[in-house]
Amino acid sequence: METIGKDRAYVEGIKKLHELISRKYSNGGWLPPGRQMCKKFGISHLTYRKALQRLTQEGATVSFPRKGHYVNPVHLRTRKIGMVIRDGEEFPFIDGASMIFAAAEYLEQENFLIQQIQASPINTLFRKTLSHAGCGLLWFYPSDSVWPVIEKIHNGINKGVLSGDENLQGGNKNIPVLVVDLFDPLNPDGMNRDGVPCVRMDLHHLGAERANFLLERGHKNIAYIGNYWFAEYTGFTKILKDSGVLFSPASCINDISEITVKLPKMISSKKITAIVSEGSEVRLDKVFQVLSAIPEDKQPELLLRYNRSLKPLYQKYPNVKPAMAGRTDIAKIGKAAGKLLAGHLNNGTPLSSISVPAFSITQTREEGEEE
């Protein structure tokens, strides 16, 4: 309990120093003597000194022996963005690297530094951000399990967010949080995430690109390997139906274990001319397996989303005719997130949820093999 109390006092000292500097030292200046500041903040000299050391490390203040601490003007201070990936704990690899790097690159151009924040338990993440002098949080593809923590940070409710810090008051108005995700706020098994500003892939744009592509190529009998809910939610279903294409849950196969049994029957009985297939490597392998058993001139056209498994699949099933693959440029999503957060911190532009059109159908089998 003593350690928690000391740590709380340290974080509280950093927080109050940041607020004071932000409020009164835009043009720089000398801080009052340490004894006066300790009394003002209600903390010990040792705690105050530790907090000052942190601010000096972050470039907010400069220490002059026997003279005191000088606060740098705003334009000379280091501004840091805390970057959180997934659940904020250690993980074996960085997924979606181009999206993360694009966000970091844009923020760097706006003179922000990036501080990766990891915390275990996750309830201590807000405190970690404060201790690193973060002025904003960029949180990439969090799971539902950490969403309550994100909501509390966004709403400035510290109680219950900071483990052991129930007495740390005042909200987090200087630490806005922006979520970056590839998914929409609503899904059949998850929670509504509309309450927190989020940058996402525009799934309605994805649905329209796919549907219009197939219609332009004259396809009327289409099989969908994936969840009908997703096809409907993205607008894919509506565009097809509005154009007179018969498309229903019976046109979909979502269970991977049923693909090799149902898809051949569907192709034969419904005279399928095009197949749209979602994601995973296992799902695509099953689809390629089915198509490899059909003469090339009778195979339905295959429209899928590009992923790292395509090259080995083309090698494994050389008789599957060239597929058209849609590619998601996730770097666009990362750059949009960096731009939005930088605009908020630099100019006070309100944070809001945005969807980024990042999907295009540009890739053939031959192009995929060159990558």
Short mmCIF file of C-alpha atoms in Angstrom, two decimals:
data_model
loop_
_atom_site.label_atom_id
_atom_site.label_comp_id
_atom_site.label_asym_id
_atom_site.label_seq_id
_atom_site.Cartn_x
_atom_site.Cartn_y
_atom_site.Cartn_z
CA MET A 1 0.00 0.00 0.00
CA GLU A 2 2.91 2.35 0.74
CA THR A 3 4.28 1.82 -2.79
CA ILE A 4 0.91 2.57 -4.35
CA GLY A 5 0.64 5.74 -2.28
CA LYS A 6 4.08 6.95 -3.34
CA ASP A 7 3.40 6.13 -6.96
CA ARG A 8 0.08 7.96 -6.82
CA ALA A 9 1.77 11.04 -5.36
CA TYR A 10 4.41 10.93 -8.11
CA VAL A 11 1.80 10.73 -10.89
CA GLU A 12 -0.25 13.43 -9.21
CA GLY A 13 2.85 15.63 -9.07
CA ILE A 14 3.54 15.14 -12.78
CA LYS A 15 -0.08 15.84 -13.63
CA LYS A 16 -0.19 19.08 -11.60
CA LEU A 17 3.12 20.23 -13.04
CA HIS A 18 1.83 19.66 -16.57
CA GLU A 19 -1.35 21.58 -15.82
CA LEU A 20 0.59 24.47 -14.28
CA ILE A 21 3.05 24.66 -17.18
CA SER A 22 0.27 24.45 -19.73
CA ARG A 23 -1.71 27.21 -18.00
CA LYS A 24 1.00 29.73 -17.06
CA TYR A 25 4.20 29.04 -19.00
CA SER A 26 3.35 29.24 -22.70
CA ASN A 27 6.28 31.61 -23.18
CA GLY A 28 8.56 29.86 -20.70
CA GLY A 29 9.86 31.04 -17.36
CA TRP A 30 11.33 29.97 -14.02
CA LEU A 31 9.42 27.66 -11.67
CA PRO A 32 9.06 28.83 -8.05
CA PRO A 33 11.44 27.31 -5.46
CA GLY A 34 10.96 23.62 -4.72
CA ARG A 35 9.81 24.16 -1.11
CA GLN A 36 7.03 26.45 -2.33
CA MET A 37 5.96 23.98 -5.03
CA CYS A 38 5.92 21.02 -2.62
CA LYS A 39 3.60 22.96 -0.31
CA LYS A 40 1.43 24.01 -3.25
CA PHE A 41 1.06 20.44 -4.53
CA GLY A 42 1.02 18.72 -1.13
CA ILE A 43 3.85 16.33 -1.99
CA SER A 44 7.28 15.55 -0.54
CA HIS A 45 10.49 17.09 -1.81
CA LEU A 46 11.66 13.67 -3.10
CA THR A 47 8.43 13.14 -5.05
CA TYR A 48 8.59 16.65 -6.51
CA ARG A 49 12.20 16.13 -7.55
CA LYS A 50 11.30 12.85 -9.31
CA ALA A 51 8.45 14.56 -11.13
CA LEU A 52 10.76 17.39 -12.23
CA GLN A 53 13.32 14.87 -13.47
CA ARG A 54 10.65 13.30 -15.65
CA LEU A 55 9.68 16.66 -17.14
CA THR A 56 13.33 17.47 -17.77
CA GLN A 57 13.78 14.13 -19.57
CA GLU A 58 10.76 14.94 -21.70
CA GLY A 59 12.12 18.37 -22.67
CA ALA A 60 9.52 20.45 -20.86
CA THR A 61 11.99 21.92 -18.35
CA VAL A 62 15.73 22.53 -18.08
CA SER A 63 17.63 22.14 -14.82
CA PHE A 64 20.21 24.77 -13.90
CA PRO A 65 22.35 23.92 -10.83
CA ARG A 66 21.92 26.38 -7.97
CA LYS A 67 19.41 28.37 -10.01
CA GLY A 68 16.40 26.09 -10.36
CA HIS A 69 14.25 24.81 -13.22
CA TYR A 70 13.39 26.79 -16.31
CA VAL A 71 10.27 25.92 -18.31
CA ASN A 72 10.86 25.87 -22.06
CA PRO A 73 8.50 27.87 -24.27
CA VAL A 74 5.80 25.80 -25.95
CA HIS A 75 7.58 25.68 -29.32
CA LEU A 76 10.69 24.13 -27.72
CA ARG A 77 8.94 21.40 -25.76
CA THR A 78 8.83 17.80 -26.81
CA ARG A 79 5.31 16.58 -27.48
CA LYS A 80 4.71 12.85 -27.26
CA ILE A 81 1.93 10.63 -28.51
CA GLY A 82 1.37 7.39 -26.62
CA MET A 83 0.85 4.51 -29.04
CA VAL A 84 -0.99 1.43 -27.78
CA ILE A 85 -1.25 -1.76 -29.84
CA ARG A 86 -4.01 -4.30 -29.28
CA ASP A 87 -4.49 -4.81 -25.53
CA GLY A 88 -1.53 -2.76 -24.38
CA GLU A 89 0.48 -5.75 -23.23
CA GLU A 90 3.48 -7.50 -24.73
CA PHE A 91 2.82 -9.23 -28.04
CA PRO A 92 5.01 -11.26 -30.43
CA PHE A 93 4.63 -9.20 -33.61
CA ILE A 94 3.23 -5.98 -35.05
CA ASP A 95 0.20 -6.65 -37.20
CA GLY A 96 -0.88 -3.94 -39.63
CA ALA A 97 2.61 -2.43 -39.62
CA SER A 98 2.06 -0.12 -42.61
CA MET A 99 -0.96 1.45 -40.87
CA ILE A 100 0.99 2.05 -37.65
CA PHE A 101 4.05 3.37 -39.45
CA ALA A 102 1.97 5.74 -41.60
CA ALA A 103 0.39 7.24 -38.48
CA ALA A 104 3.78 7.58 -36.79
CA GLU A 105 5.34 9.13 -39.88
CA TYR A 106 2.63 11.77 -40.17
CA LEU A 107 2.84 12.64 -36.48
CA GLU A 108 6.61 12.90 -36.72
CA GLN A 109 6.22 15.40 -39.56
CA GLU A 110 4.05 17.43 -37.18
CA ASN A 111 6.87 17.39 -34.59
CA PHE A 112 5.44 14.75 -32.29
CA LEU A 113 7.47 11.88 -30.88
CA ILE A 114 6.01 8.39 -30.49
CA GLN A 115 6.10 6.55 -27.18
CA GLN A 116 4.84 2.98 -27.23
CA ILE A 117 2.82 2.39 -24.09
CA GLN A 118 2.52 -1.09 -22.59
CA ALA A 119 0.82 -1.80 -19.29
CA SER A 120 -0.02 -4.89 -17.32
CA PRO A 121 -2.56 -4.83 -15.85
CA ILE A 122 -4.22 -2.62 -18.43
CA ASN A 123 -5.79 -0.49 -15.68
CA THR A 124 -2.40 1.15 -15.18
CA LEU A 125 -2.12 2.38 -18.77
CA PHE A 126 -3.44 5.88 -18.07
CA ARG A 127 -0.86 6.30 -15.32
CA LYS A 128 1.88 5.07 -17.66
CA THR A 129 0.82 7.64 -20.24
CA LEU A 130 0.99 10.42 -17.65
CA SER A 131 4.41 9.32 -16.47
CA HIS A 132 5.70 9.48 -20.05
CA ALA A 133 4.21 12.96 -20.54
CA GLY A 134 1.93 11.81 -23.33
CA CYS A 135 -0.32 14.50 -24.77
CA GLY A 136 -2.49 12.05 -26.70
CA LEU A 137 -3.19 8.34 -27.13
CA LEU A 138 -3.43 6.48 -30.43
CA TRP A 139 -4.84 3.00 -29.78
CA PHE A 140 -4.65 0.42 -32.58
CA TYR A 141 -7.28 -2.36 -32.97
CA PRO A 142 -8.17 -2.97 -29.31
CA SER A 143 -10.28 -5.96 -28.33
CA ASP A 144 -13.63 -5.75 -26.55
CA SER A 145 -11.94 -6.70 -23.27
CA VAL A 146 -10.07 -3.36 -23.01
CA TRP A 147 -12.83 -1.19 -24.41
CA PRO A 148 -14.21 -0.19 -20.97
CA VAL A 149 -10.77 1.21 -20.10
CA ILE A 150 -10.66 3.20 -23.36
CA GLU A 151 -14.13 4.63 -22.71
CA LYS A 152 -13.15 5.75 -19.21
CA ILE A 153 -9.96 7.41 -20.45
CA HIS A 154 -11.97 9.15 -23.18
CA ASN A 155 -14.60 10.31 -20.72
CA GLY A 156 -12.02 11.51 -18.19
CA ILE A 157 -13.23 9.12 -15.51
CA ASN A 158 -10.15 8.07 -13.60
CA LYS A 159 -11.87 6.11 -10.87
CA GLY A 160 -11.64 2.47 -11.80
CA VAL A 161 -9.19 3.17 -14.64
CA LEU A 162 -6.08 3.66 -12.58
CA SER A 163 -5.45 0.64 -10.42
CA GLY A 164 -5.08 1.87 -6.85
CA ASP A 165 -5.54 5.50 -7.92
CA GLU A 166 -9.14 6.16 -6.95
CA ASN A 167 -8.14 9.45 -5.35
CA LEU A 168 -6.48 10.85 -8.46
CA GLN A 169 -8.99 13.45 -9.59
CA GLY A 170 -9.37 15.99 -12.36
CA GLY A 171 -10.00 13.92 -15.45
CA ASN A 172 -7.67 13.58 -18.41
CA LYS A 173 -8.68 16.54 -20.54
CA ASN A 174 -5.09 16.88 -21.82
CA ILE A 175 -4.87 13.27 -22.99
CA PRO A 176 -7.36 12.63 -25.80
CA VAL A 177 -7.64 9.07 -27.10
CA LEU A 178 -8.22 8.08 -30.72
CA VAL A 179 -8.85 4.47 -31.72
CA VAL A 180 -7.66 3.09 -35.06
CA ASP A 181 -9.42 -0.07 -36.21
CA LEU A 182 -10.24 -1.97 -39.38
CA PHE A 183 -13.69 -2.88 -38.15
CA ASP A 184 -16.94 -1.03 -37.70
CA PRO A 185 -18.37 -0.10 -34.30
CA LEU A 186 -21.05 -2.76 -34.49
CA ASN A 187 -20.68 -6.48 -35.09
CA PRO A 188 -22.89 -9.46 -34.35
CA ASP A 189 -20.82 -10.68 -31.41
CA GLY A 190 -19.29 -7.49 -30.06
CA MET A 191 -20.23 -4.24 -28.40
CA ASN A 192 -21.23 -0.84 -29.66
CA ARG A 193 -18.09 1.30 -29.92
CA ASP A 194 -19.68 4.52 -31.11
CA GLY A 195 -18.81 6.48 -27.96
CA VAL A 196 -15.07 6.93 -28.66
CA PRO A 197 -13.58 8.71 -31.70
CA CYS A 198 -12.34 6.06 -34.10
CA VAL A 199 -10.72 5.93 -37.54
CA ARG A 200 -11.84 2.88 -39.50
CA MET A 201 -11.86 1.33 -42.91
CA ASP A 202 -14.98 2.35 -44.85
CA LEU A 203 -16.72 -1.01 -45.15
CA HIS A 204 -19.58 0.44 -47.17
CA HIS A 205 -17.05 1.52 -49.77
CA LEU A 206 -15.66 -2.04 -49.77
CA GLY A 207 -19.15 -3.51 -50.34
CA ALA A 208 -19.90 -1.09 -53.17
CA GLU A 209 -16.57 -1.70 -54.92
CA ARG A 210 -17.12 -5.44 -54.89
CA ALA A 211 -20.75 -5.39 -55.98
CA ASN A 212 -20.22 -2.88 -58.78
CA PHE A 213 -17.17 -4.76 -60.04
CA LEU A 214 -19.15 -7.98 -60.36
CA LEU A 215 -22.11 -6.26 -62.00
CA GLU A 216 -19.84 -4.55 -64.52
CA ARG A 217 -18.49 -7.98 -65.47
CA GLY A 218 -22.03 -9.25 -66.02
CA HIS A 219 -22.28 -11.68 -63.11
CA LYS A 220 -25.79 -12.63 -61.98
CA ASN A 221 -25.17 -15.88 -60.07
CA ILE A 222 -22.82 -15.19 -57.19
CA ALA A 223 -21.64 -17.29 -54.23
CA TYR A 224 -20.31 -15.64 -51.12
CA ILE A 225 -17.83 -17.37 -48.81
CA GLY A 226 -18.31 -15.48 -45.58
CA ASN A 227 -20.96 -14.15 -43.23
CA TYR A 228 -24.21 -12.96 -44.84
CA TRP A 229 -24.49 -10.37 -42.09
CA PHE A 230 -21.23 -8.79 -43.25
CA ALA A 231 -22.32 -8.79 -46.91
CA GLU A 232 -25.55 -7.10 -45.91
CA TYR A 233 -23.93 -4.61 -43.53
CA THR A 234 -21.41 -3.40 -46.14
CA GLY A 235 -24.17 -2.71 -48.66
CA PHE A 236 -22.95 -5.47 -51.00
CA THR A 237 -26.28 -7.29 -50.77
CA LYS A 238 -28.44 -4.22 -51.43
CA ILE A 239 -26.55 -3.17 -54.56
CA LEU A 240 -26.87 -6.67 -56.02
CA LYS A 241 -30.58 -6.91 -55.21
CA ASP A 242 -31.28 -3.44 -56.59
CA SER A 243 -29.73 -4.64 -59.85
CA GLY A 244 -31.93 -7.72 -60.02
CA VAL A 245 -29.40 -10.26 -58.77
CA LEU A 246 -30.85 -13.00 -56.56
CA PHE A 247 -28.71 -12.99 -53.44
CA SER A 248 -29.74 -14.37 -50.04
CA PRO A 249 -28.33 -16.28 -47.05
CA ALA A 250 -28.55 -19.39 -49.24
CA SER A 251 -25.90 -17.79 -51.44
CA CYS A 252 -23.42 -17.79 -48.54
CA ILE A 253 -21.21 -20.38 -46.88
CA ASN A 254 -19.78 -19.15 -43.59
CA ASP A 255 -18.74 -22.43 -41.96
CA ILE A 256 -15.25 -23.30 -43.20
CA SER A 257 -15.87 -27.03 -42.66
CA GLU A 258 -18.76 -26.93 -45.16
CA ILE A 259 -16.97 -25.25 -48.07
CA THR A 260 -15.66 -28.38 -49.79
CA VAL A 261 -19.09 -30.04 -49.58
CA LYS A 262 -21.50 -27.17 -50.28
CA LEU A 263 -19.57 -25.06 -52.76
CA PRO A 264 -19.32 -27.68 -55.57
CA LYS A 265 -23.07 -28.35 -55.27
CA MET A 266 -23.83 -24.63 -55.30
CA ILE A 267 -21.67 -24.06 -58.39
CA SER A 268 -23.45 -26.86 -60.24
CA SER A 269 -27.07 -26.26 -59.17
CA LYS A 270 -27.06 -22.46 -59.25
CA LYS A 271 -24.70 -22.07 -62.21
CA ILE A 272 -22.40 -19.84 -60.20
CA THR A 273 -20.20 -17.58 -62.36
CA ALA A 274 -18.45 -15.64 -59.58
CA ILE A 275 -17.31 -16.36 -56.04
CA VAL A 276 -16.52 -13.70 -53.45
CA SER A 277 -14.38 -15.04 -50.62
CA GLU A 278 -13.44 -13.40 -47.33
CA GLY A 279 -10.23 -13.66 -45.42
CA SER A 280 -8.53 -16.45 -43.64
CA GLU A 281 -5.87 -18.63 -45.19
CA VAL A 282 -7.77 -21.82 -44.31
CA ARG A 283 -10.97 -20.52 -45.93
CA LEU A 284 -9.18 -19.57 -49.13
CA ASP A 285 -7.37 -22.90 -49.26
CA LYS A 286 -10.74 -24.68 -49.21
CA VAL A 287 -12.06 -22.47 -52.02
CA PHE A 288 -8.96 -23.07 -54.17
CA GLN A 289 -9.25 -26.78 -53.48
CA VAL A 290 -12.80 -26.82 -54.84
CA LEU A 291 -11.92 -24.78 -57.92
CA SER A 292 -8.89 -26.91 -58.74
CA ALA A 293 -11.24 -29.85 -59.34
CA ILE A 294 -13.15 -27.90 -62.03
CA PRO A 295 -11.82 -27.48 -65.59
CA GLU A 296 -10.28 -24.04 -65.93
CA ASP A 297 -12.70 -22.89 -68.64
CA LYS A 298 -15.65 -23.70 -66.36
CA GLN A 299 -14.35 -22.22 -63.12
CA PRO A 300 -16.29 -19.30 -61.67
CA GLU A 301 -14.36 -16.04 -61.47
CA LEU A 302 -12.85 -15.59 -58.03
CA LEU A 303 -12.89 -12.23 -56.24
CA LEU A 304 -11.09 -12.16 -52.92
CA ARG A 305 -9.19 -9.92 -50.57
CA TYR A 306 -5.45 -10.04 -50.97
CA ASN A 307 -3.51 -11.65 -48.14
CA ARG A 308 -0.13 -13.25 -47.59
CA SER A 309 -1.40 -16.74 -48.43
CA LEU A 310 -2.13 -16.04 -52.11
CA LYS A 311 1.32 -16.73 -53.51
CA PRO A 312 1.61 -20.21 -51.94
CA LEU A 313 -1.99 -20.96 -52.94
CA TYR A 314 -1.28 -20.13 -56.58
CA GLN A 315 1.73 -22.45 -56.43
CA LYS A 316 -0.27 -25.21 -54.76
CA TYR A 317 -3.20 -24.97 -57.20
CA PRO A 318 -1.65 -23.95 -60.55
CA ASN A 319 -4.77 -24.83 -62.53
CA VAL A 320 -6.99 -22.32 -60.70
CA LYS A 321 -7.49 -19.52 -63.19
CA PRO A 322 -6.31 -16.00 -62.35
CA ALA A 323 -8.28 -14.39 -59.57
CA MET A 324 -9.11 -10.75 -59.02
CA ALA A 325 -8.06 -9.60 -55.58
CA GLY A 326 -9.09 -6.48 -53.68
CA ARG A 327 -6.42 -4.74 -51.69
CA THR A 328 -6.89 -2.60 -48.61
CA ASP A 329 -4.37 0.22 -48.38
CA ILE A 330 -4.28 0.36 -44.59
CA ALA A 331 -1.56 3.02 -44.69
CA LYS A 332 -4.32 5.45 -45.71
CA ILE A 333 -6.14 4.66 -42.48
CA GLY A 334 -3.02 5.24 -40.39
CA LYS A 335 -2.25 8.55 -42.08
CA ALA A 336 -5.85 9.73 -41.60
CA ALA A 337 -5.58 8.89 -37.88
CA GLY A 338 -2.30 10.77 -37.50
CA LYS A 339 -3.74 13.77 -39.32
CA LEU A 340 -6.88 13.81 -37.18
CA LEU A 341 -5.02 13.59 -33.86
CA ALA A 342 -2.40 16.15 -34.89
CA GLY A 343 -5.13 18.56 -35.98
CA HIS A 344 -6.82 18.17 -32.63
CA LEU A 345 -3.64 18.79 -30.64
CA ASN A 346 -2.33 21.59 -32.87
CA ASN A 347 -5.50 23.48 -33.73
CA GLY A 348 -8.22 22.19 -31.42
CA THR A 349 -10.06 20.47 -34.26
CA PRO A 350 -12.66 18.20 -32.57
CA LEU A 351 -11.97 14.49 -32.66
CA SER A 352 -14.68 12.52 -34.42
CA SER A 353 -15.13 9.08 -35.92
CA ILE A 354 -14.30 8.85 -39.61
CA SER A 355 -14.33 6.06 -42.19
CA VAL A 356 -11.57 5.92 -44.80
CA PRO A 357 -12.14 4.51 -48.31
CA ALA A 358 -9.11 2.25 -48.60
CA PHE A 359 -10.28 -0.72 -50.69
CA SER A 360 -9.65 -1.18 -54.41
CA ILE A 361 -9.76 -4.10 -56.84
CA THR A 362 -6.52 -3.85 -58.73
CA GLN A 363 -4.69 -7.13 -58.45
CA THR A 364 -4.57 -10.18 -60.69
CA ARG A 365 -2.83 -13.45 -60.02
CA GLU A 366 0.24 -12.45 -62.03
CA GLU A 367 0.62 -9.21 -60.08
CA GLY A 368 0.37 -11.11 -56.83
CA GLU A 369 3.21 -13.40 -57.79
CA GLU A 370 5.52 -10.46 -58.39
CA GLU A 371 5.10 -9.13 -54.85
#
